[in-house]
Coordinates of C-alpha atoms in Angstrom, one line a residue:
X1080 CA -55.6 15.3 10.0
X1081 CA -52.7 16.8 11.4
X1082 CA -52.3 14.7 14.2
X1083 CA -52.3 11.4 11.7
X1084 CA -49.6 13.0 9.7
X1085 CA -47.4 13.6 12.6
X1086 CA -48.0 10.3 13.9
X1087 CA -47.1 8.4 10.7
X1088 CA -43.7 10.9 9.9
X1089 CA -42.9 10.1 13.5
X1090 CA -43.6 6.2 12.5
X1091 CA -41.4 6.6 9.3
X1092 CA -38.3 8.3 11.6
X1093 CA -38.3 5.2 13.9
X1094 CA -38.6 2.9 11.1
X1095 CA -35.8 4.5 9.2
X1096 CA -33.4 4.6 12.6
X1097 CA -34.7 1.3 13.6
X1098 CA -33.0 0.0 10.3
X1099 CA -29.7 2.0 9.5
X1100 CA -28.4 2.7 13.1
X1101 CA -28.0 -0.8 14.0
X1102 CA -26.0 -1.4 10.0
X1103 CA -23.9 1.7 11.2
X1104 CA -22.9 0.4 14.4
X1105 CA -22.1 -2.8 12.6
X1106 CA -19.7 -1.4 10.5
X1107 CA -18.2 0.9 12.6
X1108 CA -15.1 -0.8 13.6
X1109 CA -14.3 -0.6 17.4
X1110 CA -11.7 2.4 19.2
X1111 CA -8.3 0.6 20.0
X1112 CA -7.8 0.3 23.6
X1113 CA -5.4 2.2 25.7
X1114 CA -4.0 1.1 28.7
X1115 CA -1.5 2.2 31.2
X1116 CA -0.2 -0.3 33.7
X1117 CA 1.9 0.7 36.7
X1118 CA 3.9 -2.6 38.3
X1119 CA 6.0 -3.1 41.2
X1120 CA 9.2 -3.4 39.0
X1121 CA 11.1 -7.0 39.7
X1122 CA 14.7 -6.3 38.9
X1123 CA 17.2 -3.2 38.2
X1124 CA 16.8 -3.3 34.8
X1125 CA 13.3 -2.9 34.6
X1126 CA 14.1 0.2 37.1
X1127 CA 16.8 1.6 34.6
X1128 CA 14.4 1.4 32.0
X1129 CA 11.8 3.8 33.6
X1130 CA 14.3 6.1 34.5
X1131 CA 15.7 6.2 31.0
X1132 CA 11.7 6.9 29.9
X1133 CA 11.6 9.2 32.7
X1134 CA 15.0 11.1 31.2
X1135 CA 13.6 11.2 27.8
X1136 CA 10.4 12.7 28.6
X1137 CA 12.4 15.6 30.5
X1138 CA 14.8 16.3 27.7
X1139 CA 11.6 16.3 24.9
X1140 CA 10.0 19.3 27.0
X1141 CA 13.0 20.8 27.1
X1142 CA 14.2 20.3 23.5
X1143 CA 12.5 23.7 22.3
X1144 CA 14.9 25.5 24.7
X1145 CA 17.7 23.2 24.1
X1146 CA 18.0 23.8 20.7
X1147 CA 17.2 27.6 20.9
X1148 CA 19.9 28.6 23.2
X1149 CA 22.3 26.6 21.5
X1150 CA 22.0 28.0 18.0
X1151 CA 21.7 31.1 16.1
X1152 CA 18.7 32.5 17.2
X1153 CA 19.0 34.2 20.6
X1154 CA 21.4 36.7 18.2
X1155 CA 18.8 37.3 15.3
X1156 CA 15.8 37.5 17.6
X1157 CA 17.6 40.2 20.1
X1158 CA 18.7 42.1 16.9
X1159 CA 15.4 42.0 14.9
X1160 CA 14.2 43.4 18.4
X1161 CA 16.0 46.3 18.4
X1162 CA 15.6 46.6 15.0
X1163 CA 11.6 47.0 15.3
X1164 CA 12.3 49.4 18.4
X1165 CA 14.5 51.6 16.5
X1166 CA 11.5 52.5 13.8
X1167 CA 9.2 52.8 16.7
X1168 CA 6.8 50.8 14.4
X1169 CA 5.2 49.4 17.6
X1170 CA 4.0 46.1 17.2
X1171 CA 5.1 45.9 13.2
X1172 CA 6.6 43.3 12.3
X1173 CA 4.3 41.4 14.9
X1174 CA 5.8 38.7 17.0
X1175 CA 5.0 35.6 15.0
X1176 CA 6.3 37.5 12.1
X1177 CA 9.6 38.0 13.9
X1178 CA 10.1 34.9 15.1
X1179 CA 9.5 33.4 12.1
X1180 CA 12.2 34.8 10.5
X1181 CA 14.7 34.3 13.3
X1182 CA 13.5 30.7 13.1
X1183 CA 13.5 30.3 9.4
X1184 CA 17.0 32.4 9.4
X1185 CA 18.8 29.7 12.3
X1186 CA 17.8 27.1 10.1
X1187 CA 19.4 28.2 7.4
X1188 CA 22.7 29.7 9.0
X1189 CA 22.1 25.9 11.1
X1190 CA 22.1 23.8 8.0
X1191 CA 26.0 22.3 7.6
X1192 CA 25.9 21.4 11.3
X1193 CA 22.2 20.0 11.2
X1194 CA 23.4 18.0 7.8
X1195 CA 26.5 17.1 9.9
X1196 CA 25.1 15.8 12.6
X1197 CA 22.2 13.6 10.2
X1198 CA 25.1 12.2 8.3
X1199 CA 27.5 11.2 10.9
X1200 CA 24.8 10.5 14.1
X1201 CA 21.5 10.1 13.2
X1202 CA 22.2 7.7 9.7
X1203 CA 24.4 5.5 11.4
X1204 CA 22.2 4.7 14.4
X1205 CA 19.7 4.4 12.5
X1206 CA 21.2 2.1 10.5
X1207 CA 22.2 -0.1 14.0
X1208 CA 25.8 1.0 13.1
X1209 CA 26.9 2.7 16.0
X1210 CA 25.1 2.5 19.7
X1211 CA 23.4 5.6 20.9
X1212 CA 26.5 6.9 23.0
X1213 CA 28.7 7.0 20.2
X1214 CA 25.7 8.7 18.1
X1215 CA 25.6 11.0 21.4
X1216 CA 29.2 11.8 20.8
X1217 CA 29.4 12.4 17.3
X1218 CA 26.3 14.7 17.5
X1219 CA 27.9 17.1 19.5
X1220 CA 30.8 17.5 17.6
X1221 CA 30.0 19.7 14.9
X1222 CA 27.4 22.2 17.4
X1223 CA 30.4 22.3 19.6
X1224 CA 32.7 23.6 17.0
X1225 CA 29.9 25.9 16.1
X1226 CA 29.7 26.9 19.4
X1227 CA 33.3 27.6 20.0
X1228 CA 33.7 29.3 16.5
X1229 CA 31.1 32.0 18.3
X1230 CA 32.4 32.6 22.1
X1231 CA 35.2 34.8 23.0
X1232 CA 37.6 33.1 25.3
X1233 CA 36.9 35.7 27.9
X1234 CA 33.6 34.2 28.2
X1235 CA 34.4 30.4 28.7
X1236 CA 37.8 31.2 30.9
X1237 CA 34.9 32.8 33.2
X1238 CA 33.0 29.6 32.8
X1239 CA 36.0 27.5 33.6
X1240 CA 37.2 29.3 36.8
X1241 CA 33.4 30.0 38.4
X1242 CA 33.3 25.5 37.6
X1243 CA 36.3 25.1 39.6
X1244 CA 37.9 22.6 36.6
X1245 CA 41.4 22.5 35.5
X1246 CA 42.6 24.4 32.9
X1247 CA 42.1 22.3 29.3
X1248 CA 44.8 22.5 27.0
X1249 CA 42.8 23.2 24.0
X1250 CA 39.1 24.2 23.5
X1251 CA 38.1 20.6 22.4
X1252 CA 38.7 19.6 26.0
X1253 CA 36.2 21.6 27.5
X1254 CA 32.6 20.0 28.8
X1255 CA 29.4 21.4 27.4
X1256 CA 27.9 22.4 30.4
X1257 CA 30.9 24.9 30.2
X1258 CA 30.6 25.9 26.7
X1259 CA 26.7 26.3 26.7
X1260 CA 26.1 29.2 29.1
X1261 CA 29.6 30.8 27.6
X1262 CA 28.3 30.5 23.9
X1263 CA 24.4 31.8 25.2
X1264 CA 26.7 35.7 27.2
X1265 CA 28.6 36.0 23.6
X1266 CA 25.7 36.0 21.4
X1267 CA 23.8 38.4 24.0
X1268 CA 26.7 40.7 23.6
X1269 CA 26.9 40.3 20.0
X1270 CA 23.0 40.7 19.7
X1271 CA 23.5 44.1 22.1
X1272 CA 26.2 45.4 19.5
X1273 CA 24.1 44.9 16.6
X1274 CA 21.3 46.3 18.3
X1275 CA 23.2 49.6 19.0
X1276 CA 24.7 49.8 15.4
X1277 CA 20.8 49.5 14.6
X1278 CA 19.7 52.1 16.7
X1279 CA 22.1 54.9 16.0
X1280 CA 20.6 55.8 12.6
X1281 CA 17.5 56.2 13.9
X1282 CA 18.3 57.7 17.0
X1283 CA 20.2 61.0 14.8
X1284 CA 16.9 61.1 12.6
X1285 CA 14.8 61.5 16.5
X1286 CA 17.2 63.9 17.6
X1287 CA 16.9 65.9 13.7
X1288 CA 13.4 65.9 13.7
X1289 CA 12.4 66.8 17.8
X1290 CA 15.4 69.8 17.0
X1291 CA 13.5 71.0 14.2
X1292 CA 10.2 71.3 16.0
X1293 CA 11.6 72.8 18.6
X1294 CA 13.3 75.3 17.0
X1295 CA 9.7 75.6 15.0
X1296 CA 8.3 76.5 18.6
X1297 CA 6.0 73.2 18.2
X1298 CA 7.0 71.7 21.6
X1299 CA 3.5 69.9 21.8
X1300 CA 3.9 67.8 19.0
X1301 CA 5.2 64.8 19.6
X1302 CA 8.6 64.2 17.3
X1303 CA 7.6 60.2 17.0
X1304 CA 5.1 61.1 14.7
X1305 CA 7.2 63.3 12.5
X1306 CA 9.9 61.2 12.5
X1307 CA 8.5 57.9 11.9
X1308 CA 7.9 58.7 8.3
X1309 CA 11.4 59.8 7.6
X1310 CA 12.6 56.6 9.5
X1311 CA 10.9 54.2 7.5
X1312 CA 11.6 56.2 4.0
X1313 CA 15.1 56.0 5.0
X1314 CA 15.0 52.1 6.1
X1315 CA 13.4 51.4 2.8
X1316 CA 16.1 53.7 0.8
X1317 CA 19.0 51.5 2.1
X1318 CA 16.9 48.4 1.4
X1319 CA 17.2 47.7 5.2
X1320 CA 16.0 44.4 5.5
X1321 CA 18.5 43.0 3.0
X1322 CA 21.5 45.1 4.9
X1323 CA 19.7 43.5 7.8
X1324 CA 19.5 39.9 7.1
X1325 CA 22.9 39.9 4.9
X1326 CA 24.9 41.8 8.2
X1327 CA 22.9 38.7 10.6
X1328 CA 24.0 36.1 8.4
X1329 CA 27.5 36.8 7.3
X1330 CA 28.4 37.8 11.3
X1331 CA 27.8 33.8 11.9
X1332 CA 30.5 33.0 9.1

């Protein structure tokens, strides 16, 4: 009896897959194609063109470092570093947390020379106004005045002597393979600075705390510990993070 029943579910399976798999297939429209075709190229131009492909795909990897180095956020991150070091909080804010902010924070302090660029490059190109070297051109305009606006001449007059270039009359004149790694030495320094102004607050409230155990004769207890509570009350006190964030954002103005 049991051997009938299974042999007539198993009868009703292939009957029911005999007739819907074959409607499915039907309907299920067919997976585009995709082809890549590698030809013996028959003039310069089509040479040109795969470099220019070539070009592109180096400059989209490096875009997330591009656009990193050349904004606000090697100061924030460096400061928001020290920051987390100086409360000896560990891992707290975690990583993703901070670079978050620093992310969220450069797009803010970012957002007249982003709009700048959109309005002056990006609209007109796309419009077919202007060619892509002119859209070039005007695009690094305003991040070069940004750029300028943040490095101490000390730092690009060391750019322009180790480059072996003349000596530019004005700032405007210099290349951007000059003002680049000059802008990327001023913001470490600045990020050092605010790092140190950071850390001296909570360096005195170490030094307080590992005084006063050892004057307590508790030599074995570790003065992180004590301190860390007294850090943190004091950071929240001040409303650090505002003092923070406001000191970050109005040092870029």
């Amino acid at each position: 009896m049991k051997r009938r029943w299974l042999t007539l579910s198993l009868g009703l399976v292939l009957l029911v897959a005999a007739l819907f798999i074959p409607s499915a297939q039907a309907q299920t429209p067919g997976l585009p194609a995709i082809t890549l075709d590698v030809d013996q190229a028959t003039g310069p131009a089509d040479l040109a063109v795969t470099i220019q492909i070539l070009l592109l795909l180096t400059v989209l990897t490096l875009a997330p470092s591009i656009l990193i180095m050349t904004t606000s956020f090697v100061r924030l991150i460096i400061a928001f570093h020290f920051l987390r070091q100086a409360l000896s909080t560990q891992s707290l804010p975690p990583n993703q947390m901070i670079v978050g902010l620093s992310l969220f924070l450069t797009v803010f302090i970012m957002a007249p020379v982003i709009s700048d660029i959109h309005e002056n490059a990006w609209t007109p190109y796309s419009q077919q106004e202007i060619t892509l070297e002119q859209a070039w051109d005007r695009a690094q305009e305003p991040l070069r005045d940004f750029m300028l606006g943040q490095t101490r001449e000390k730092d690009l007059a060391l750019f322009v002597r180790v480059a072996d270039i003349s000596q530019p009359d004005n700032p405007d004149q210099l290349p951007m393979h000059v003002i680049v790694p000059a802008f990327i030495i001023s913001e470490l320094r600045i990020g050092f600075q605010i790092g140190f102004l950071i850390y001296m607050p909570m360096l005195i409230v170490d030094m307080v705390v590992a005084s006063v155990l050892m004057s307590m004769g508790m030599m074995m207890l570790p003065p992180v510990m004590i301190s860390l509570p007294f850090k943190l009350l004091l950071f929240v006190l001040v409303d650090g993070w505002y003092l923070v964030v406001e000191s970050m954002v109005q040092s870029f103005r």
